[in-house]
Amino acid sequence: MPMKRESIRTPLWCAAVAIFCVLPSTGAIAQDIDKAIEAYNRDKLTEAAFSFYDVREHSTDPDARVKAEYYLAHSLFKAGYHIPAFQYYGEVFNAGEAHPYFLKATEGLLAVADTIQDDTFIPEVINRGYSQAFARLSSEQLNAINYTIGTVSFRHRNLGEAKQFLGAVPKDSPYYQRARYMLAIAAV
């Protein structure tokens, strides 16, 4: 299924990523997590993203860095830059359960997948990083993950695993009908 074009903002995220790559390190803004949080709270999301990026790259405070890693992705997502948000959520997610924002990044990946209607790339990332920690997510998010992993397993022809994950989606979930459809195809 082709992905929808995101909007006129698409070229802007390319420029934002290019600027992030060449952003000079300046002592005036480096390592200032409070400035980034303040910009985020005022909904100055692009400014916040730049500040979080700077903290991520230059801070010597490990707590500030992990917070900045997640909030960089979240700022980009809220600003409508979904593909860069996917990249940074993915970095936090790929760090695994040891990262304090692992579950938040999982939620972010699900939100990006839903927003851009991606049923290929993000589901593969989530499948590869499957964790028992997912049980701590909301039931709605857990159902989305079960459906997603069931679908990925089905595509990989791992029907036993697909049936387990798709069968775990309850009737009250918005994914129930789709899961049942996939189970019917698997049965054939």
mmCIF file of C-alpha atoms in Angstrom, residues 10-133:
data_model
loop_
_atom_site.group_PDB
_atom_site.id
_atom_site.type_symbol
_atom_site.label_atom_id
_atom_site.label_comp_id
_atom_site.label_asym_id
_atom_site.label_seq_id
_atom_site.Cartn_x
_atom_site.Cartn_y
_atom_site.Cartn_z
ATOM 1 C CA THR A 10 8.007 17.127 3.798
ATOM 2 C CA PRO A 11 10.839 19.217 2.259
ATOM 3 C CA LEU A 12 11.105 21.111 5.549
ATOM 4 C CA TRP A 13 11.976 17.988 7.529
ATOM 5 C CA CYS A 14 14.763 17.314 5.040
ATOM 6 C CA ALA A 15 16.141 20.765 5.779
ATOM 7 C CA ALA A 16 15.738 20.184 9.518
ATOM 8 C CA VAL A 17 17.667 16.917 9.344
ATOM 9 C CA ALA A 18 20.397 18.572 7.262
ATOM 10 C CA ILE A 19 20.668 21.400 9.774
ATOM 11 C CA PHE A 20 20.833 18.902 12.658
ATOM 12 C CA CYS A 21 23.744 17.201 10.937
ATOM 13 C CA VAL A 22 25.782 20.401 10.614
ATOM 14 C CA LEU A 23 24.607 22.252 13.719
ATOM 15 C CA PRO A 24 27.700 23.740 15.323
ATOM 16 C CA SER A 25 28.356 23.092 18.950
ATOM 17 C CA THR A 26 28.040 26.314 20.873
ATOM 18 C CA GLY A 27 28.484 26.552 24.590
ATOM 19 C CA ALA A 28 25.582 28.978 24.808
ATOM 20 C CA ILE A 29 22.967 26.354 23.924
ATOM 21 C CA ALA A 30 24.772 23.090 24.528
ATOM 22 C CA GLN A 31 23.596 21.005 27.434
ATOM 23 C CA ASP A 32 20.618 23.237 28.345
ATOM 24 C CA ILE A 33 17.794 20.778 28.906
ATOM 25 C CA ASP A 34 15.729 23.407 30.747
ATOM 26 C CA LYS A 35 15.708 25.665 27.679
ATOM 27 C CA ALA A 36 14.554 22.745 25.535
ATOM 28 C CA ILE A 37 11.777 21.812 27.963
ATOM 29 C CA GLU A 38 10.629 25.413 28.167
ATOM 30 C CA ALA A 39 10.398 25.657 24.355
ATOM 31 C CA TYR A 40 8.541 22.316 24.269
ATOM 32 C CA ASN A 41 6.044 23.461 26.906
ATOM 33 C CA ARG A 42 5.391 26.700 24.959
ATOM 34 C CA ASP A 43 4.701 24.592 21.816
ATOM 35 C CA LYS A 44 7.742 26.024 20.051
ATOM 36 C CA LEU A 45 8.388 22.542 18.783
ATOM 37 C CA THR A 46 11.016 23.241 16.134
ATOM 38 C CA GLU A 47 13.060 25.297 18.596
ATOM 39 C CA ALA A 48 12.593 22.539 21.175
ATOM 40 C CA ALA A 49 13.740 19.879 18.697
ATOM 41 C CA PHE A 50 16.933 21.800 17.945
ATOM 42 C CA SER A 51 17.582 22.288 21.656
ATOM 43 C CA PHE A 52 16.911 18.639 22.493
ATOM 44 C CA TYR A 53 19.202 17.602 19.649
ATOM 45 C CA ASP A 54 21.961 19.820 21.037
ATOM 46 C CA VAL A 55 21.544 18.350 24.526
ATOM 47 C CA ARG A 56 21.548 14.834 23.071
ATOM 48 C CA GLU A 57 24.786 15.462 21.226
ATOM 49 C CA HIS A 58 26.727 17.586 23.712
ATOM 50 C CA SER A 59 25.490 17.127 27.261
ATOM 51 C CA THR A 60 27.679 15.385 29.790
ATOM 52 C CA ASP A 61 24.653 14.689 32.016
ATOM 53 C CA PRO A 62 23.401 11.160 31.175
ATOM 54 C CA ASP A 63 19.896 11.870 32.551
ATOM 55 C CA ALA A 64 19.563 14.965 30.378
ATOM 56 C CA ARG A 65 20.780 13.029 27.336
ATOM 57 C CA VAL A 66 18.252 10.187 27.625
ATOM 58 C CA LYS A 67 15.435 12.668 28.220
ATOM 59 C CA ALA A 68 16.585 14.695 25.201
ATOM 60 C CA GLU A 69 16.745 11.561 23.019
ATOM 61 C CA TYR A 70 13.067 10.863 23.599
ATOM 62 C CA TYR A 71 11.811 14.435 23.563
ATOM 63 C CA LEU A 72 13.663 15.182 20.340
ATOM 64 C CA ALA A 73 11.552 12.493 18.663
ATOM 65 C CA HIS A 74 8.376 13.622 20.399
ATOM 66 C CA SER A 75 8.917 17.275 19.461
ATOM 67 C CA LEU A 76 9.416 16.302 15.826
ATOM 68 C CA PHE A 77 6.285 14.152 15.877
ATOM 69 C CA LYS A 78 4.144 16.889 17.414
ATOM 70 C CA ALA A 79 5.527 19.369 14.865
ATOM 71 C CA GLY A 80 4.407 17.067 12.047
ATOM 72 C CA TYR A 81 7.844 15.791 11.026
ATOM 73 C CA HIS A 82 6.858 12.139 11.167
ATOM 74 C CA ILE A 83 9.739 10.504 9.304
ATOM 75 C CA PRO A 84 12.474 12.149 11.419
ATOM 76 C CA ALA A 85 10.382 11.329 14.503
ATOM 77 C CA PHE A 86 10.380 7.680 13.393
ATOM 78 C CA GLN A 87 14.190 7.797 13.149
ATOM 79 C CA TYR A 88 14.686 9.170 16.662
ATOM 80 C CA TYR A 89 11.928 7.098 18.304
ATOM 81 C CA GLY A 90 13.586 4.110 16.627
ATOM 82 C CA GLU A 91 16.959 4.951 18.154
ATOM 83 C CA VAL A 92 15.450 5.052 21.647
ATOM 84 C CA PHE A 93 13.456 1.876 20.985
ATOM 85 C CA ASN A 94 16.509 0.052 19.641
ATOM 86 C CA ALA A 95 18.413 0.909 22.820
ATOM 87 C CA GLY A 96 16.073 -1.604 24.477
ATOM 88 C CA GLU A 97 14.436 -1.895 27.860
ATOM 89 C CA ALA A 98 17.450 -0.377 29.590
ATOM 90 C CA HIS A 99 16.523 3.005 28.123
ATOM 91 C CA PRO A 100 14.123 4.750 30.537
ATOM 92 C CA TYR A 101 11.996 5.975 27.617
ATOM 93 C CA PHE A 102 11.763 2.602 25.848
ATOM 94 C CA LEU A 103 8.009 2.215 26.342
ATOM 95 C CA LYS A 104 7.358 5.866 25.495
ATOM 96 C CA ALA A 105 9.344 5.359 22.274
ATOM 97 C CA THR A 106 7.235 2.264 21.556
ATOM 98 C CA GLU A 107 4.110 4.402 21.929
ATOM 99 C CA GLY A 108 5.704 6.968 19.627
ATOM 100 C CA LEU A 109 6.457 4.351 16.975
ATOM 101 C CA LEU A 110 2.853 3.157 17.102
ATOM 102 C CA ALA A 111 1.627 6.746 16.721
ATOM 103 C CA VAL A 112 3.914 7.381 13.738
ATOM 104 C CA ALA A 113 2.830 4.116 12.085
ATOM 105 C CA ASP A 114 -0.809 5.046 12.564
ATOM 106 C CA THR A 115 -0.319 8.613 11.334
ATOM 107 C CA ILE A 116 1.565 7.730 8.154
ATOM 108 C CA GLN A 117 -0.359 4.467 7.723
ATOM 109 C CA ASP A 118 2.813 2.408 7.648
ATOM 110 C CA ASP A 119 2.165 -1.312 7.797
ATOM 111 C CA THR A 120 5.654 -2.379 6.751
ATOM 112 C CA PHE A 121 8.703 -0.603 8.201
ATOM 113 C CA ILE A 122 7.642 0.290 11.728
ATOM 114 C CA PRO A 123 5.957 -3.088 12.335
ATOM 115 C CA GLU A 124 9.257 -4.785 11.409
ATOM 116 C CA VAL A 125 11.140 -2.578 13.902
ATOM 117 C CA ILE A 126 8.638 -3.396 16.656
ATOM 118 C CA ASN A 127 8.751 -7.102 15.804
ATOM 119 C CA ARG A 128 12.558 -7.201 16.024
ATOM 120 C CA GLY A 129 12.507 -5.375 19.353
ATOM 121 C CA TYR A 130 9.686 -7.377 20.945
ATOM 122 C CA SER A 131 9.895 -7.199 24.718
ATOM 123 C CA GLN A 132 8.027 -8.547 27.707
ATOM 124 C CA ALA A 133 7.968 -4.916 28.879
#
